[in-house]
Tab-separated table of C-alpha atoms and ligand atoms in Angstrom:
chain	number	residue	atom	x	y	z
A	1	MET	CA	18.124	11.592	25.352
A	2	ASN	CA	14.137	12.503	23.816
A	3	SER	CA	14.114	13.691	19.787
A	4	GLY	CA	10.915	14.893	18.882
A	5	LYS	CA	9.953	11.651	18.169
A	6	VAL	CA	6.100	11.437	19.838
A	7	ILE	CA	4.298	7.727	20.443
A	8	LEU	CA	0.651	6.629	21.419
A	9	ILE	CA	-0.316	2.888	22.537
A	10	THR	CA	-3.132	1.506	22.855
A	11	GLY	CA	-3.636	-0.803	25.502
A	12	GLY	CA	-0.150	-0.274	26.399
A	13	SER	CA	0.069	-1.074	29.772
A	14	ARG	CA	-0.126	-5.276	29.948
A	15	GLY	CA	1.120	-7.760	26.757
A	16	ILE	CA	1.963	-6.470	23.394
A	17	GLY	CA	2.007	-3.363	24.327
A	18	ALA	CA	3.744	-2.786	27.602
A	19	ALA	CA	7.007	-4.848	25.805
A	20	THR	CA	6.163	-1.784	23.313
A	21	ALA	CA	6.037	0.442	25.457
A	22	ARG	CA	9.310	-0.091	26.766
A	23	LEU	CA	11.566	-1.074	24.125
A	24	SER	CA	9.911	2.668	22.008
A	25	ALA	CA	11.304	4.428	25.118
A	26	ARG	CA	14.569	2.734	25.012
A	27	ALA	CA	14.555	4.214	21.105
A	28	GLY	CA	14.167	7.675	22.295
A	29	TYR	CA	9.994	7.717	22.041
A	30	ARG	CA	7.850	10.376	23.975
A	31	VAL	CA	5.594	7.221	25.253
A	32	CYS	CA	1.556	7.326	26.204
A	33	ILE	CA	0.524	4.442	27.202
A	34	ASN	CA	-3.188	4.513	27.495
A	35	PHE	CA	-4.741	1.393	28.551
A	36	HIS	CA	-8.412	1.079	29.433
A	37	ARG	CA	-8.935	-0.308	32.942
A	38	ASN	CA	-5.754	-0.566	35.466
A	39	ALA	CA	-4.325	1.382	36.133
A	40	VAL	CA	-1.931	-0.317	38.546
A	41	ALA	CA	-0.331	-2.421	35.423
A	42	ALA	CA	0.085	1.536	33.097
A	43	GLU	CA	1.380	2.942	36.137
A	44	SER	CA	4.135	0.652	36.200
A	45	VAL	CA	5.201	0.160	32.687
A	46	VAL	CA	5.300	4.385	33.195
A	47	ALA	CA	7.414	4.006	36.363
A	48	GLU	CA	9.482	1.364	34.968
A	49	ILE	CA	10.714	4.214	32.009
A	50	LEU	CA	10.867	7.503	33.914
A	51	ASP	CA	13.212	5.474	36.194
A	52	ALA	CA	15.796	4.496	33.019
A	53	GLY	CA	15.511	7.937	32.362
A	54	GLY	CA	12.638	8.915	29.756
A	55	VAL	CA	10.068	9.387	29.532
A	56	ALA	CA	6.119	8.529	29.794
A	57	ILE	CA	2.717	9.276	30.724
A	58	ALA	CA	-0.194	6.610	31.273
A	59	VAL	CA	-3.796	8.083	29.687
A	60	GLN	CA	-6.605	5.972	31.135
A	61	ALA	CA	-8.831	5.804	27.664
A	62	ASP	CA	-12.055	3.926	25.859
A	63	VAL	CA	-10.725	3.234	22.402
A	64	SER	CA	-14.329	2.417	22.044
A	65	SER	CA	-15.227	5.603	23.327
A	66	GLU	CA	-15.803	8.789	20.239
A	67	LYS	CA	-15.154	11.084	23.546
A	68	ASP	CA	-12.864	9.077	25.683
A	69	VAL	CA	-10.218	9.223	21.771
A	70	LEU	CA	-9.752	12.468	21.240
A	71	ARG	CA	-9.009	13.249	25.227
A	72	LEU	CA	-6.911	10.202	24.938
A	73	PHE	CA	-5.294	12.080	21.907
A	74	ASP	CA	-5.410	15.658	23.009
A	75	THR	CA	-4.034	14.962	26.060
A	76	ALA	CA	-1.081	13.219	25.018
A	77	GLU	CA	-0.223	16.026	22.447
A	78	ASP	CA	-0.050	19.106	25.501
A	79	GLN	CA	1.873	16.147	27.503
A	80	LEU	CA	4.569	15.238	25.500
A	81	GLY	CA	3.878	17.065	22.328
A	82	ARG	CA	3.089	16.492	18.079
A	83	ILE	CA	2.059	12.703	17.613
A	84	THR	CA	4.570	11.030	15.204
A	85	ALA	CA	3.629	7.105	15.914
A	86	LEU	CA	0.460	5.231	16.933
A	87	VAL	CA	0.155	0.971	17.727
A	88	ASN	CA	-3.774	0.466	16.906
A	89	ASN	CA	-2.940	-2.292	20.069
A	90	ALA	CA	-5.602	-2.578	21.996
A	91	GLY	CA	-7.488	-5.928	21.842
A	92	ILE	CA	-9.996	-8.011	23.387
A	93	LEU	CA	-11.598	-11.528	22.701
A	94	GLU	CA	-14.742	-12.637	25.007
A	95	ASN	CA	-15.235	-17.023	25.769
A	96	GLN	CA	-13.705	-20.198	24.089
A	97	SER	CA	-17.402	-20.385	21.359
A	98	ARG	CA	-18.914	-21.756	18.838
A	99	LEU	CA	-20.459	-18.856	16.815
A	100	SER	CA	-23.436	-20.546	16.882
A	101	GLU	CA	-23.764	-19.735	20.926
A	102	MET	CA	-22.579	-16.208	20.167
A	103	SER	CA	-24.382	-13.001	21.161
A	104	LEU	CA	-25.495	-9.717	19.539
A	105	GLU	CA	-23.650	-7.969	22.832
A	106	ARG	CA	-20.961	-10.169	21.561
A	107	PHE	CA	-19.766	-9.220	18.766
A	108	GLN	CA	-21.411	-5.378	19.583
A	109	ARG	CA	-18.725	-5.317	22.276
A	110	VAL	CA	-15.361	-7.010	19.745
A	111	PHE	CA	-16.319	-4.720	17.241
A	112	ALA	CA	-16.554	-1.634	18.647
A	113	THR	CA	-12.941	-2.209	20.755
A	114	ASN	CA	-10.787	-4.100	18.005
A	115	VAL	CA	-12.464	-2.993	14.476
A	116	ALA	CA	-14.641	0.885	15.725
A	117	GLY	CA	-11.311	2.072	18.539
A	118	SER	CA	-8.744	1.091	15.569
A	119	PHE	CA	-10.673	3.065	13.076
A	120	LEU	CA	-10.773	5.218	15.717
A	121	CYS	CA	-7.257	6.427	16.454
A	122	ALA	CA	-5.953	6.498	12.876
A	123	ARG	CA	-8.563	8.925	12.016
A	124	GLU	CA	-7.807	11.589	15.399
A	125	ALA	CA	-3.529	10.239	13.894
A	126	VAL	CA	-4.791	11.014	10.365
A	127	ARG	CA	-5.440	14.799	11.060
A	128	ARG	CA	-3.109	15.151	12.745
A	129	MET	CA	-0.095	13.739	10.923
A	130	SER	CA	-1.410	14.526	7.691
A	131	LEU	CA	0.645	16.810	5.609
A	132	LYS	CA	-1.991	18.209	3.972
A	133	ASN	CA	-3.311	19.416	7.438
A	134	GLY	CA	0.043	21.134	8.521
A	135	GLY	CA	1.241	17.301	9.765
A	136	THR	CA	4.921	16.333	9.912
A	137	GLY	CA	3.684	12.810	7.972
A	138	GLY	CA	4.515	9.361	10.701
A	139	SER	CA	4.682	6.194	10.962
A	140	ILE	CA	1.150	3.569	12.186
A	141	VAL	CA	0.869	-0.179	12.903
A	142	ASN	CA	-1.738	-1.318	13.786
A	143	VAL	CA	-1.812	-4.798	15.870
A	144	SER	CA	-4.072	-6.959	13.185
A	145	SER	CA	-3.479	-10.746	14.460
A	146	GLY	CA	-2.297	-14.765	12.927
A	147	ALA	CA	-6.142	-15.247	13.863
A	148	ALA	CA	-7.390	-13.458	10.556
A	149	LYS	CA	-6.093	-15.939	8.876
A	150	HIS	CA	-7.149	-19.489	9.888
A	151	GLY	CA	-10.318	-18.208	11.346
A	152	ALA	CA	-10.004	-18.996	14.810
A	153	PRO	CA	-13.296	-21.636	14.841
A	154	ASN	CA	-14.644	-23.172	18.123
A	155	GLU	CA	-12.628	-20.166	20.176
A	156	TYR	CA	-13.407	-16.796	18.548
A	157	ILE	CA	-15.000	-16.209	14.598
A	158	ASP	CA	-15.799	-12.982	15.780
A	159	TYR	CA	-12.396	-11.926	16.842
A	160	ALA	CA	-10.802	-13.122	14.004
A	161	ALA	CA	-13.109	-11.313	11.852
A	162	SER	CA	-12.132	-8.758	13.797
A	163	LYS	CA	-8.999	-8.443	13.210
A	164	GLY	CA	-9.485	-9.142	9.755
A	165	ALA	CA	-11.588	-5.629	8.413
A	166	ILE	CA	-8.071	-3.841	10.295
A	167	ASP	CA	-5.848	-6.491	7.159
A	168	THR	CA	-8.494	-4.657	4.789
A	169	MET	CA	-8.309	-1.020	7.142
A	170	THR	CA	-4.375	-1.541	6.717
A	171	ILE	CA	-4.206	-1.904	3.318
A	172	GLY	CA	-6.787	0.836	2.288
A	173	LEU	CA	-5.662	3.636	4.542
A	174	ALA	CA	-2.178	3.088	3.461
A	175	LYS	CA	-2.908	3.657	0.319
A	176	GLU	CA	-5.040	6.565	0.831
A	177	VAL	CA	-2.199	8.795	3.144
A	178	ALA	CA	0.484	7.134	0.960
A	179	ASN	CA	1.282	11.044	-0.326
A	180	GLU	CA	1.070	12.746	2.659
A	181	GLY	CA	3.837	10.972	4.592
A	182	ILE	CA	2.241	8.502	6.595
A	183	ARG	CA	3.449	4.875	6.769
A	184	VAL	CA	0.585	2.784	7.606
A	185	ASN	CA	1.371	-1.076	8.059
A	186	ALA	CA	-0.145	-4.021	11.382
A	187	VAL	CA	1.903	-6.733	12.524
A	188	ARG	CA	-0.306	-10.111	12.523
A	189	PRO	CA	1.546	-12.311	16.337
A	190	GLY	CA	0.240	-15.729	16.204
A	191	LEU	CA	0.534	-17.906	20.067
A	192	ILE	CA	1.985	-15.316	22.287
A	193	TYR	CA	2.410	-15.872	26.131
A	194	THR	CA	0.314	-13.160	27.355
A	195	GLY	CA	-3.004	-12.019	29.595
A	196	ILE	CA	-4.938	-12.531	26.504
A	197	HIS	CA	-5.650	-16.442	26.378
A	198	ALA	CA	-6.704	-15.957	30.448
A	199	SER	CA	-9.625	-13.741	28.752
A	200	GLY	CA	-10.673	-16.533	26.636
A	201	GLY	CA	-10.821	-18.872	29.444
A	202	GLU	CA	-7.743	-20.400	29.245
A	203	ALA	CA	-4.388	-19.331	30.840
A	204	GLY	CA	-2.896	-22.211	28.926
A	205	ARG	CA	-3.450	-21.835	25.409
A	206	VAL	CA	-0.258	-21.291	23.768
A	207	ASP	CA	1.166	-23.664	25.745
A	208	ARG	CA	-1.769	-26.231	24.335
A	209	LEU	CA	-1.281	-25.488	20.660
A	210	ARG	CA	2.756	-24.777	20.694
A	211	HIS	CA	2.742	-27.935	17.958
A	212	LEU	CA	1.036	-25.910	15.695
A	213	VAL	CA	3.451	-24.194	15.219
A	214	PRO	CA	6.197	-24.686	13.034
A	215	MET	CA	9.242	-22.922	14.967
A	216	GLN	CA	7.304	-25.037	17.956
A	217	ARG	CA	7.407	-22.401	20.466
A	218	GLY	CA	5.335	-19.177	21.405
A	219	GLY	CA	6.684	-16.206	20.972
A	220	GLN	CA	7.094	-13.382	23.506
A	221	PRO	CA	6.154	-9.797	23.089
A	222	GLU	CA	9.279	-8.548	22.961
A	223	GLU	CA	9.107	-10.011	19.670
A	224	VAL	CA	6.415	-8.972	18.342
A	225	ALA	CA	6.879	-5.478	19.428
A	226	ARG	CA	10.393	-5.182	17.857
A	227	ALA	CA	9.280	-5.832	14.444
A	228	ILE	CA	6.503	-2.743	15.592
A	229	LEU	CA	9.469	-0.899	16.263
A	230	TRP	CA	10.606	-1.021	13.218
A	231	LEU	CA	7.696	-1.030	10.872
A	232	LEU	CA	7.387	2.275	12.633
A	233	SER	CA	11.083	3.372	12.488
A	234	GLU	CA	13.240	4.898	8.855
A	235	GLU	CA	14.745	1.414	8.338
A	236	ALA	CA	11.381	0.762	6.801
A	237	SER	CA	10.374	4.422	4.897
A	238	TYR	CA	9.696	2.245	1.344
A	239	ILE	CA	7.193	-0.140	3.329
A	240	THR	CA	3.673	0.967	3.164
A	241	GLY	CA	0.617	-1.376	3.590
A	242	THR	CA	2.190	-4.184	4.531
A	243	LEU	CA	1.292	-7.206	6.970
A	244	LEU	CA	4.184	-9.150	8.597
A	245	ASP	CA	3.612	-12.276	10.135
A	246	VAL	CA	5.608	-12.834	13.172
A	247	THR	CA	4.261	-16.168	13.939
A	248	GLY	CA	6.817	-18.882	13.490
A	249	GLY	CA	6.514	-20.078	10.686
A	250	ARG	CA	2.857	-20.439	10.986
B	301	LIG	P1	-4.052	-8.611	26.642
B	301	LIG	O1	-3.099	-8.797	27.264
B	301	LIG	O2	-4.962	-9.180	27.437
B	301	LIG	O3	-3.460	-6.660	27.203
B	301	LIG	C1	-4.348	-5.829	26.575
B	301	LIG	C2	-4.319	-4.069	26.524
B	301	LIG	O4	-5.392	-3.197	25.981
B	301	LIG	C3	-4.303	-3.511	27.796
B	301	LIG	O5	-3.948	-2.476	27.938
B	301	LIG	C4	-5.545	-3.857	28.340
B	301	LIG	O6	-5.779	-2.493	29.270
B	301	LIG	C5	-5.910	-2.552	27.097
B	301	LIG	N1	-7.220	-3.053	26.144
B	301	LIG	C6	-8.221	-3.309	26.268
B	301	LIG	N2	-9.395	-3.214	25.818
B	301	LIG	C7	-9.402	-1.670	26.196
B	301	LIG	C8	-9.921	-0.813	25.801
B	301	LIG	N3	-11.382	-0.800	25.146
B	301	LIG	N4	-9.833	1.047	25.346
B	301	LIG	C9	-8.108	1.024	26.333
B	301	LIG	N5	-7.149	0.062	25.831
B	301	LIG	C10	-8.051	-1.468	26.677
B	301	LIG	O7	-3.059	-8.077	25.447
B	301	LIG	P2	-1.742	-8.723	23.801
B	301	LIG	O8	-1.451	-10.337	24.422
B	301	LIG	O9	-0.586	-8.109	24.870
B	301	LIG	O10	-2.767	-8.342	22.835
B	301	LIG	C11	-2.599	-7.207	22.218
B	301	LIG	C12	-2.788	-7.244	21.120
B	301	LIG	O11	-2.460	-8.171	20.179
B	301	LIG	C13	-4.689	-7.155	20.612
B	301	LIG	O12	-4.474	-6.715	20.048
B	301	LIG	C14	-4.603	-8.510	20.020
B	301	LIG	O13	-5.987	-8.956	19.552
B	301	LIG	C15	-3.404	-9.515	19.537
B	301	LIG	N6	-2.840	-10.568	19.230
B	301	LIG	C16	-2.353	-10.383	20.251
B	301	LIG	C17	-2.034	-11.695	19.996
B	301	LIG	C18	-1.169	-12.714	21.093
B	301	LIG	O14	-1.215	-14.346	21.415
B	301	LIG	N7	-1.411	-12.612	22.979
B	301	LIG	C19	-1.391	-12.489	18.925
B	301	LIG	C20	-2.469	-12.027	18.198
B	301	LIG	C21	-2.981	-10.060	18.141
B	301	LIG	P3	-6.354	-2.818	30.183
B	301	LIG	O15	-5.677	-4.104	31.262
B	301	LIG	O16	-6.229	-1.544	31.220
B	301	LIG	O17	-8.415	-3.517	30.611
């Protein structure tokens, strides 16, 4: 059932990452599910994939730690083979707050995970995938956010700005490696039903705001995962540097 396709999904244990892990296993990828703290959630996604006849491992690593990221990529390649796809999905936000109330430590935490983490993982993927380095190419999808467009006022401008950085990295890196067999794209999800809203202090946020969405509903993690899998696939072979909104029209 499994081809030579190997995918590494940061934050693949919950929410959008977990949906992407399940779907990619069904598409024939061998799957490396990275997580930070919640091993139980990661192991349960692995078990689901193994039960369905797929191949998956879970690897703990904090994407904001260079040492952890190097170990993550080495472990994935040792156990699953050459990585052909990276989903830079791990991301955090903190309690809803005005910018005037935000601490330096908070900015640093959000940027360390969302920006430095994505840069480190993209760097390791490019080093391994690039035709220039003897690799066989590959595809990267960054998980940005609709917040990069609307700025998340009164909630988390820091988070929105970190996703703006991801959009810019997507555009620049796509051009940098376009002739090295690597495509780089991003999805920008809107209001999606996952646990991330609880970490901002409002578990019911999607339902409070869904009237702002032209389609008048929140999205499911699987609806984002399908867009990610499509961008990774050969169906999107002439697409690079694209930011794909998955927002119900918002
Ligand atoms: P989630 O349900 O909160 O899951 C977050 C995942 O990231 C978990 O697997 C978590 O692992 C992992 N993670 C967090 N910090 C990490 C770190 N330092 N190193 C490695 N893994 C880490 O989030 P989600 O809603 O699925 O969000 C996934 C991505 O989509 C994020 O980049 C988010 O910004 C973006 N997004 C989400 C929405 C939305 O409405 N949900 C909208 C736009 C964009 P542990 O559980 O082990 O900590």
